[in-house]
Short mmCIF file of C-alpha atoms in Angstrom, two decimals:
data_model
loop_
_atom_site.label_atom_id
_atom_site.label_comp_id
_atom_site.label_asym_id
_atom_site.label_seq_id
_atom_site.Cartn_x
_atom_site.Cartn_y
_atom_site.Cartn_z
CA MET F 29 8.66 20.77 -18.77
CA GLU F 30 10.04 19.14 -15.64
CA LEU F 31 13.74 19.21 -14.88
CA ASN F 32 15.14 15.74 -14.28
CA VAL F 33 17.54 15.83 -11.32
CA GLY F 34 19.58 13.37 -9.32
CA VAL F 35 21.65 13.35 -6.13
CA VAL F 36 25.09 11.81 -5.75
CA GLY F 37 25.88 10.85 -2.16
CA VAL F 38 22.90 10.42 0.15
CA GLY F 39 24.42 10.79 3.57
CA VAL F 40 22.82 13.36 5.87
CA MET F 41 23.11 16.38 3.53
CA GLY F 42 22.49 14.44 0.32
CA THR F 43 19.32 12.97 1.79
CA TYR F 44 18.10 16.50 2.53
CA HIS F 45 18.82 17.45 -1.08
CA ALA F 46 16.82 14.49 -2.35
CA GLN F 47 13.88 15.26 -0.06
CA VAL F 48 13.77 18.90 -1.16
CA TYR F 49 13.99 18.04 -4.86
CA ALA F 50 11.15 15.54 -4.43
CA GLY F 51 8.90 18.40 -3.31
CA LEU F 52 10.01 21.18 -5.66
CA PRO F 53 7.53 22.16 -8.39
CA GLY F 54 8.81 21.71 -11.92
CA VAL F 55 11.39 19.17 -10.76
CA ARG F 56 11.44 15.38 -11.05
CA LEU F 57 13.83 13.46 -8.84
CA VAL F 58 14.77 10.55 -11.11
CA GLY F 59 17.28 8.82 -8.87
CA VAL F 60 20.18 8.92 -6.44
CA ALA F 61 23.60 7.30 -6.36
CA ASP F 62 25.47 6.02 -3.32
CA PRO F 63 27.76 3.01 -2.77
CA ASP F 64 26.11 2.18 0.57
CA PRO F 65 23.27 -0.36 0.03
CA PHE F 66 21.58 0.69 3.28
CA ARG F 67 21.36 4.32 2.11
CA GLN F 68 20.11 3.14 -1.27
CA ALA F 69 17.35 1.11 0.38
CA ALA F 70 16.35 3.99 2.66
CA ILE F 71 15.93 6.43 -0.24
CA GLU F 72 14.07 3.89 -2.39
CA GLN F 73 11.65 3.26 0.47
CA ASP F 74 11.20 6.88 1.60
CA LEU F 75 11.10 8.69 -1.76
CA GLU F 76 10.18 5.82 -4.11
CA VAL F 77 12.92 6.61 -6.62
CA PRO F 78 15.65 4.34 -8.00
CA ALA F 79 18.95 4.25 -6.12
CA PHE F 80 22.14 3.29 -7.95
CA SER F 81 25.53 2.22 -6.66
CA SER F 82 27.55 4.54 -8.92
CA PRO F 83 27.01 8.09 -10.26
CA GLU F 84 27.72 6.91 -13.82
CA GLU F 85 24.32 5.21 -13.78
CA LEU F 86 22.64 8.62 -13.57
CA LEU F 87 24.19 9.77 -16.87
CA GLY F 88 21.55 9.99 -19.58
CA LYS F 89 18.80 10.19 -16.97
CA VAL F 90 19.46 13.61 -15.41
CA GLN F 91 19.75 17.19 -16.63
CA ALA F 92 21.00 18.45 -13.27
CA VAL F 93 22.60 16.87 -10.24
CA SER F 94 23.53 17.68 -6.66
CA ILE F 95 26.84 16.21 -5.55
CA ALA F 96 26.95 15.72 -1.77
CA SER F 97 29.57 12.98 -1.63
CA PRO F 98 32.82 13.27 0.37
CA THR F 99 35.08 16.08 -0.84
CA SER F 100 37.70 13.66 -2.16
CA PHE F 101 35.21 12.57 -4.86
CA HIS F 102 33.99 16.05 -5.85
CA TYR F 103 36.38 16.78 -8.67
CA GLU F 104 36.04 13.51 -10.62
CA GLN F 105 32.28 13.31 -10.17
CA ALA F 106 31.59 16.95 -11.03
CA ARG F 107 33.92 16.76 -14.04
CA MET F 108 32.08 13.70 -15.36
CA PHE F 109 28.68 15.40 -15.21
CA LEU F 110 29.91 18.75 -16.55
CA GLU F 111 31.55 17.04 -19.53
CA ALA F 112 28.19 15.36 -20.20
CA GLY F 113 26.45 18.76 -20.25
CA VAL F 114 24.74 18.23 -16.89
CA HIS F 115 24.20 21.20 -14.54
CA VAL F 116 25.94 20.67 -11.19
CA LEU F 117 25.33 21.88 -7.65
CA LEU F 118 28.48 20.91 -5.77
CA GLU F 119 28.40 20.91 -1.99
CA LYS F 120 31.11 22.89 -0.23
CA PRO F 121 34.05 22.68 -0.07
CA MET F 122 34.21 22.74 -3.84
CA THR F 123 37.33 20.58 -4.23
CA ARG F 124 40.55 19.65 -2.43
CA THR F 125 42.78 21.95 -4.51
CA MET F 126 42.56 25.26 -6.35
CA HIS F 127 43.72 23.58 -9.55
CA GLU F 128 40.75 21.20 -9.44
CA ALA F 129 38.33 24.03 -8.65
CA ARG F 130 39.57 26.22 -11.50
CA GLU F 131 39.36 23.29 -13.89
CA LEU F 132 35.70 22.74 -12.99
CA VAL F 133 34.94 26.44 -13.49
CA ARG F 134 36.66 26.36 -16.89
CA LEU F 135 34.75 23.25 -17.90
CA ALA F 136 31.36 24.67 -16.83
CA GLU F 137 31.98 27.86 -18.80
CA GLN F 138 33.14 25.87 -21.81
CA ARG F 139 30.04 23.63 -21.79
CA GLY F 140 27.63 26.47 -20.98
CA VAL F 141 26.14 24.75 -17.92
CA VAL F 142 25.42 25.95 -14.41
CA LEU F 143 27.98 25.15 -11.74
CA GLN F 144 26.86 26.27 -8.28
CA VAL F 145 28.64 25.69 -4.97
CA GLY F 146 26.47 24.79 -1.98
CA HIS F 147 27.18 27.61 0.47
CA ILE F 148 23.86 27.40 2.30
CA VAL F 149 24.52 30.36 4.65
CA ARG F 150 24.08 32.70 1.68
CA PHE F 151 20.42 31.71 1.59
CA TYR F 152 19.48 32.65 5.15
CA ARG F 153 17.05 35.58 5.02
CA ALA F 154 18.88 37.28 7.90
CA VAL F 155 22.12 37.21 5.90
CA ASN F 156 20.36 38.94 3.03
CA ASP F 157 19.19 41.67 5.43
CA LEU F 158 22.68 41.97 6.89
CA MET F 159 24.26 42.72 3.51
CA SER F 160 22.59 46.14 3.35
CA MET F 161 23.42 46.99 6.98
CA VAL F 162 27.19 46.50 6.92
CA LYS F 163 28.97 49.74 6.00
CA THR F 164 32.55 50.19 7.25
CA PRO F 165 33.18 47.42 9.79
CA TRP F 166 36.15 47.50 12.16
CA VAL F 167 35.93 43.99 13.57
CA LEU F 168 34.00 40.92 12.47
CA GLU F 169 33.90 37.88 14.75
CA ALA F 170 32.45 34.56 13.60
CA ARG F 171 31.99 31.53 15.85
CA ARG F 172 30.84 28.16 14.52
CA ILE F 173 31.36 25.51 17.17
CA GLY F 174 29.77 22.28 18.33
CA ASN F 175 30.40 18.60 18.90
CA ASN F 176 29.99 16.84 15.56
CA ARG F 177 32.79 14.84 13.98
CA ARG F 178 30.61 13.28 11.28
CA ILE F 179 32.82 14.58 8.43
CA ARG F 180 36.10 12.64 8.42
CA ASP F 181 37.78 13.46 5.09
CA ILE F 182 38.42 17.18 5.72
CA GLY F 183 39.30 19.30 8.74
CA VAL F 184 37.23 21.89 10.52
CA VAL F 185 38.44 24.84 8.40
CA LEU F 186 37.14 23.36 5.15
CA ASP F 187 34.10 21.82 6.85
CA LEU F 188 32.81 24.65 9.07
CA MET F 189 34.94 27.78 9.00
CA ILE F 190 34.56 28.10 5.22
CA HIS F 191 30.91 29.18 5.74
CA ASP F 192 32.04 32.27 7.65
CA LEU F 193 35.06 32.94 5.46
CA ASP F 194 32.71 33.06 2.48
CA LEU F 195 30.25 35.36 4.26
CA VAL F 196 32.93 37.81 5.42
CA LEU F 197 34.51 37.95 1.97
CA LEU F 198 31.10 38.73 0.45
CA LEU F 199 30.45 41.44 3.06
CA LEU F 200 33.83 43.16 2.69
CA ARG F 201 34.48 42.59 -1.02
CA GLU F 202 38.22 42.65 -0.32
CA LYS F 203 41.04 40.18 -0.64
CA PRO F 204 42.87 39.40 2.62
CA LEU F 205 46.06 41.27 3.38
CA ARG F 206 47.51 38.82 5.93
CA TYR F 207 46.37 36.10 8.30
CA SER F 208 47.42 33.83 11.17
CA VAL F 209 45.84 30.61 12.33
CA VAL F 210 46.28 28.09 15.15
CA GLY F 211 44.37 24.97 16.02
CA ARG F 212 44.14 21.53 17.54
CA GLN F 213 44.32 18.23 15.73
CA VAL F 214 42.65 14.98 16.74
CA ASP F 215 43.42 11.77 14.86
CA GLY F 216 45.27 13.69 12.16
CA LEU F 217 42.53 16.22 11.35
CA ASP F 218 42.17 19.80 12.54
CA GLU F 219 39.11 19.79 14.78
CA PHE F 220 39.54 23.24 16.35
CA ALA F 221 40.86 26.35 14.60
CA GLN F 222 41.13 30.06 15.29
CA ALA F 223 42.13 32.49 12.57
CA VAL F 224 42.77 36.22 12.40
CA VAL F 225 42.47 37.80 8.96
CA ASP F 226 43.34 41.44 8.22
CA PHE F 227 42.05 43.34 5.19
CA PRO F 228 43.42 46.39 3.30
CA SER F 229 40.58 48.61 4.60
CA GLY F 230 41.75 48.03 8.18
CA ALA F 231 38.96 45.58 9.01
CA ARG F 232 39.96 42.58 11.09
CA ALA F 233 38.03 39.29 11.04
CA LEU F 234 38.27 36.70 13.80
CA PHE F 235 37.11 33.16 13.11
CA THR F 236 36.61 30.26 15.53
CA ALA F 237 35.50 26.83 14.33
CA SER F 238 35.30 23.64 16.34
CA ARG F 239 33.90 20.14 16.05
CA ILE F 240 34.91 19.19 19.61
CA SER F 241 33.15 21.87 21.71
CA PRO F 242 30.60 20.76 24.32
CA GLN F 243 28.28 23.68 23.55
CA ALA F 244 26.98 24.72 20.16
CA GLU F 245 27.15 28.27 18.85
CA ARG F 246 26.81 29.82 15.41
CA SER F 247 27.14 33.57 15.49
CA LEU F 248 28.54 36.56 13.64
CA THR F 249 29.22 39.87 15.40
CA ILE F 250 30.14 42.99 13.44
CA THR F 251 31.41 46.19 15.05
CA GLN F 252 31.31 49.33 12.97
CA PRO F 253 31.12 53.05 13.79
CA GLY F 254 28.28 53.68 16.25
CA GLU F 255 26.81 50.20 16.30
CA VAL F 256 27.26 46.49 16.79
CA LEU F 257 25.37 43.96 14.65
CA ARG F 258 25.01 40.36 15.75
CA LEU F 259 23.50 37.32 14.10
CA ASP F 260 22.69 34.26 16.21
CA PHE F 261 21.83 31.30 14.03
CA ASN F 262 19.71 28.39 15.17
CA SER F 263 17.67 25.72 13.44
CA GLU F 264 14.42 27.65 12.98
CA TYR F 265 15.12 31.34 13.58
CA THR F 266 18.08 33.67 13.26
CA GLU F 267 18.12 36.51 15.76
CA LEU F 268 19.44 39.78 14.39
CA SER F 269 20.48 42.19 17.13
CA LEU F 270 21.41 45.83 16.57
CA HIS F 271 23.09 47.78 19.36
CA ARG F 272 23.52 51.51 18.70
CA SER F 273 25.86 53.64 20.78
CA PRO F 274 24.79 57.13 21.87
CA PRO F 275 26.28 60.13 20.04
CA VAL F 276 29.46 61.78 21.31
CA GLN F 277 27.28 64.46 22.95
CA PRO F 278 24.61 62.27 24.57
CA ASP F 279 21.01 63.34 24.91
CA PRO F 280 20.51 64.36 28.59
CA ASP F 281 17.26 62.41 28.58
CA ARG F 282 19.21 59.21 27.87
CA VAL F 283 21.74 59.63 30.67
CA GLU F 284 20.93 57.29 33.55
CA PRO F 285 21.28 58.37 37.23
CA ASN F 286 24.60 56.50 37.51
CA GLY F 287 26.03 58.58 34.65
CA ARG F 288 25.86 55.84 32.04
CA THR F 289 24.22 56.50 28.70
CA GLN F 290 21.56 54.22 27.36
CA VAL F 291 22.38 52.00 24.39
CA GLN F 292 19.56 51.43 21.91
CA THR F 293 18.98 47.75 21.23
CA GLU F 294 16.74 46.17 18.61
CA ARG F 295 16.19 42.45 18.23
CA ILE F 296 14.44 40.79 15.33
CA ALA F 297 13.75 37.05 14.98
CA ILE F 298 13.90 36.11 11.31
CA HIS F 299 12.47 32.77 10.21
CA ASN F 300 15.07 30.73 8.35
CA ASP F 301 12.45 29.49 5.87
CA ASN F 302 14.39 26.35 4.84
CA PRO F 303 17.57 27.86 3.33
CA LEU F 304 18.40 24.56 1.60
CA ARG F 305 15.12 24.72 -0.30
CA ARG F 306 15.87 28.34 -1.28
CA GLN F 307 19.32 27.29 -2.45
CA LEU F 308 18.08 24.40 -4.57
CA LYS F 309 15.23 26.47 -6.01
CA HIS F 310 17.79 29.14 -6.99
CA PHE F 311 19.81 26.42 -8.73
CA VAL F 312 16.73 25.17 -10.60
CA ASP F 313 15.61 28.72 -11.51
CA ARG F 314 19.03 29.48 -12.94
CA ILE F 315 18.64 26.46 -15.23
CA GLN F 316 14.97 26.80 -16.17
CA ARG F 317 14.55 30.59 -16.19
CA GLY F 318 18.04 31.93 -16.64
CA GLU F 319 17.92 33.66 -13.25
CA PRO F 320 21.21 35.44 -12.48
CA SER F 321 23.49 33.84 -9.94
CA LEU F 322 23.44 35.16 -6.39
CA VAL F 323 27.26 35.23 -6.45
CA THR F 324 29.97 34.53 -9.01
CA LEU F 325 32.19 31.50 -9.40
CA GLU F 326 35.08 33.86 -8.63
CA ASP F 327 33.49 34.39 -5.20
CA ASP F 328 33.45 30.62 -4.74
CA LEU F 329 37.10 30.37 -5.73
CA GLN F 330 38.14 33.13 -3.32
CA ALA F 331 36.40 31.46 -0.36
CA LEU F 332 38.00 28.11 -1.18
CA GLU F 333 41.43 29.68 -1.66
CA LEU F 334 41.37 31.35 1.76
CA ALA F 335 40.08 28.18 3.43
CA LEU F 336 42.83 26.09 1.85
CA GLU F 337 45.52 28.61 2.81
CA LEU F 338 44.35 28.67 6.42
CA SER F 339 44.05 24.89 6.55
CA ASN F 340 47.56 24.45 5.15
CA ALA F 341 49.04 27.09 7.48
CA LEU F 342 47.34 25.79 10.61
CA GLN F 343 49.85 25.31 13.42
CA PRO F 344 48.50 22.93 16.07
CA VAL F 345 48.66 24.21 19.64
CA MET F 346 48.21 20.64 20.82
CA SER F 347 47.73 17.32 19.09
CA ARG F 348 47.45 13.71 20.04
#
């Protein structure tokens, strides 16, 4: 039997959700909701499904829904669907406060429905490979920068940096010990932020996120004993680089004439294989087949908590 799904909020990301659902086997996209009549018309024309002005109009029509509306609407909209027994995929950031997030988790558990947070980076194949390669990292450095101020209701920490906060927390499986953060505000929102987070194991994570940088970069570099791992994300492929240092007593055959030792380098290009489709299929499979969740809701709460703490503690180095 097909799963009837809908999408709330069909801006850029919500439109992608609707397009993927329209092509997923075992899924029927029954409608979308958005207050913008131009977006409604575009979806009705492109996907030939009804478009409504309010999410309430999807109630009774859907068994599952993606919510990709602005963050300020997440809590009320997700709560409405969860209370109606509808499974919810909620785009990140989950909510504006920890109280709201915990209330949604409680409600989902009470109603026995799936609540999944849309952390798309978890569904990159290269990230899956990385999980088994990280052992005892010393330093992790994440950079997520570009020139895109499309999101205007939250700052850069909750918009961009949260992706890397979530990934590092999943890799280390530790709660932060202490942190510091600085940034730059433009028009009242943090648009550039740098954070340093220390963990009980001694690992240190450095995060840079920007929506006002002229050049785009999405990377994660991990230094651990004997090697450096680096992920370079782009639209189609993620390059995974592995740089291994020579042993303390280098092999004479690997010593160059100038006295330097050779560093082994491996590079692998891993096709991203539409991580949004993998994410939405995982959501559907959890509902239809009872597939176990890739992460826990506690993982989602921890990522949001750290992002909110950093956002609240951000001290602007310059504002205008």
